[in-house]
Amino acid sequence: MPEKKKLALIVEGGTLDKLYCAFILGSTATSMGWEAHLYFTFWGLTALIKGGMEKAGLPSDYKQMEKPMRENLKRMNYPTPYEMLKRMKTSGLLKIYACTPSMEMFSVKKEDLIPEVDEMVGAATFLNIAAGADVCLFI
Amino acid sequence: MPEKKKLALIVEGGTLDKLYCAFILGSTATSMGWEAHLYFTFWGLTALIKGGMEKAGLPSDYKQMEKPMRENLKRMNYPTPYEMLKRMKTSGLLKIYACTPSMEMFSVKKEDLIPEVDEMVGAATFLNIAAGADVCLFI
Amino acid sequence: MPEKKKLALIVEGGTLDKLYCAFILGSTATSMGWEAHLYFTFWGLTALIKGGMEKAGLPSDYKQMEKPMRENLKRMNYPTPYEMLKRMKTSGLLKIYACTPSMEMFSVKKEDLIPEVDEMVGAATFLNIAAGADVCLFI
């Protein structure tokens, strides 16, 4: 059997636009049968804290777009970022990594993170995954 | 004849710095005979709305740099982002994609977009292009 | 001897979070024996100006995180971005490129830059390096 295609994302942003970009790419990849490896660092890492994704909004430069965007998402019955993450998980093709240096920098403990996190690792682990990926992006 | 090299960019940012990054990379690639595939999503998508690129400025954290930067660009006779896009088009090597989920989120219709847009597609189309690219970046 | 693996980064951001992302990835790569090619453009370029990295802070949307982050970094004895850059240099595997169009846009001269810069080049040079890289990211 041929190896699966692989998407590797470093999710550095924690705003609603960046989370949707990461999760739309991730969902699309897993629905195509690709593996998706998402490594959360900096503001992305803080979005993995329990309740963190629910607090994510648009960057202040785009704040005026948040209300119409949320209304459109509701009308489209679009899933929230956390719902997207949980759906992707059911594919068995998604792996979520939390960046350990970011956890130290922001005093985040393992028990603070949502249970969907698979591994807490440093950049070396991710670079090896990224080197074997078909598409690799920093979001 | 060997296949052309390929640049694939996801243009998520819509500020002047991000547009210039995307278009300088795109122009350079096409001038080297590479194909350039630019997929515009979120704030990048809003820059594809007619008149949108002309309104793009620097992010508020760098607002004080906008005046000297614009003066230098003028002195250098540097093309505007839209002029760069139109020049790249003449190479026959540039393809512009508008992200359909972003269009829905921001209530953007086909007729709102500049005529240089080649296709309106979702992330699956782009991931397949990106998987065959020599350089792939998220801007 | 097999060719070394290669990391290629376009460093567009100049804030503390983006510089740490770039330098943590760069340090990890060089410590694994990879080559690291870092091309600084826009706000990343301004961080290469003498004294520029010392002035870098967090983006205004995350300003309230700067004090606790700096305290944690101090407690961890974490190196500053410039210290990281200088340590990476000793590996002999790091190359620093300054983007010449960005230098023109912001009236930056060669003598304004830190001495660790290896080359001042345009996007064509970088695209050729990126096309041969194992991991390529835009930060």
XYZ file of C-alpha atoms in Angstrom, chain A residues 5 7 16-18 20-21 24-26 28-29 32 34 58-62 65 68-69 72-73 75-76 78 134-139, chain B residues 10 12-15 18 41-43 46 58-61 101 104-107 123-128 130-133 136-139:
66
model
C 0.259 11.950 1.766
C 0.227 17.775 5.673
C -10.050 32.975 14.641
C -8.801 33.505 11.080
C -5.576 31.554 11.659
C -9.915 28.417 10.666
C -7.106 28.386 8.067
C -9.941 23.990 7.023
C -6.627 22.783 5.565
C -6.474 19.970 8.132
C -9.630 18.954 3.799
C -6.427 16.932 4.025
C -8.697 13.295 1.182
C -3.921 12.482 4.024
C -10.221 38.326 15.000
C -7.043 40.458 15.254
C -7.777 44.038 16.335
C -7.013 45.345 12.811
C -10.021 43.326 11.555
C -15.323 42.114 10.415
C -20.618 39.885 10.053
C -18.247 36.914 9.816
C -22.338 34.287 8.125
C -20.724 31.278 9.835
C -26.115 31.031 8.732
C -23.817 28.527 6.949
C -20.280 26.264 9.954
C 4.082 16.802 1.037
C 2.835 20.211 2.162
C 4.281 22.119 5.114
C 3.114 25.572 6.201
C 3.607 28.051 9.043
C 0.292 29.664 9.929
C -1.570 30.791 0.193
C -3.941 34.997 3.847
C -2.680 38.486 4.669
C -4.192 41.519 2.990
C -1.855 44.258 4.208
C 2.017 40.722 2.815
C -8.014 33.403 1.448
C -9.324 35.544 4.339
C -7.770 39.056 4.205
C -10.713 40.732 0.470
C 0.411 48.536 6.665
C -0.762 46.778 9.866
C -1.480 49.250 12.691
C 1.659 48.133 14.590
C -15.223 29.310 1.857
C -19.052 32.744 1.725
C -17.760 33.953 5.111
C -17.428 37.518 3.868
C -20.447 37.536 1.486
C -8.800 23.984 -0.178
C -8.776 20.512 -1.801
C -7.814 21.950 -5.191
C -5.069 23.979 -3.605
C -3.638 21.117 -1.532
C -3.224 19.044 -4.689
C 0.743 22.527 -3.289
C 1.730 18.846 -3.047
C 3.382 19.134 -6.465
C 5.066 22.487 -5.826
C 4.991 26.364 -0.956
C 4.391 29.143 1.566
C 1.587 30.585 3.695
C 1.787 34.385 3.677
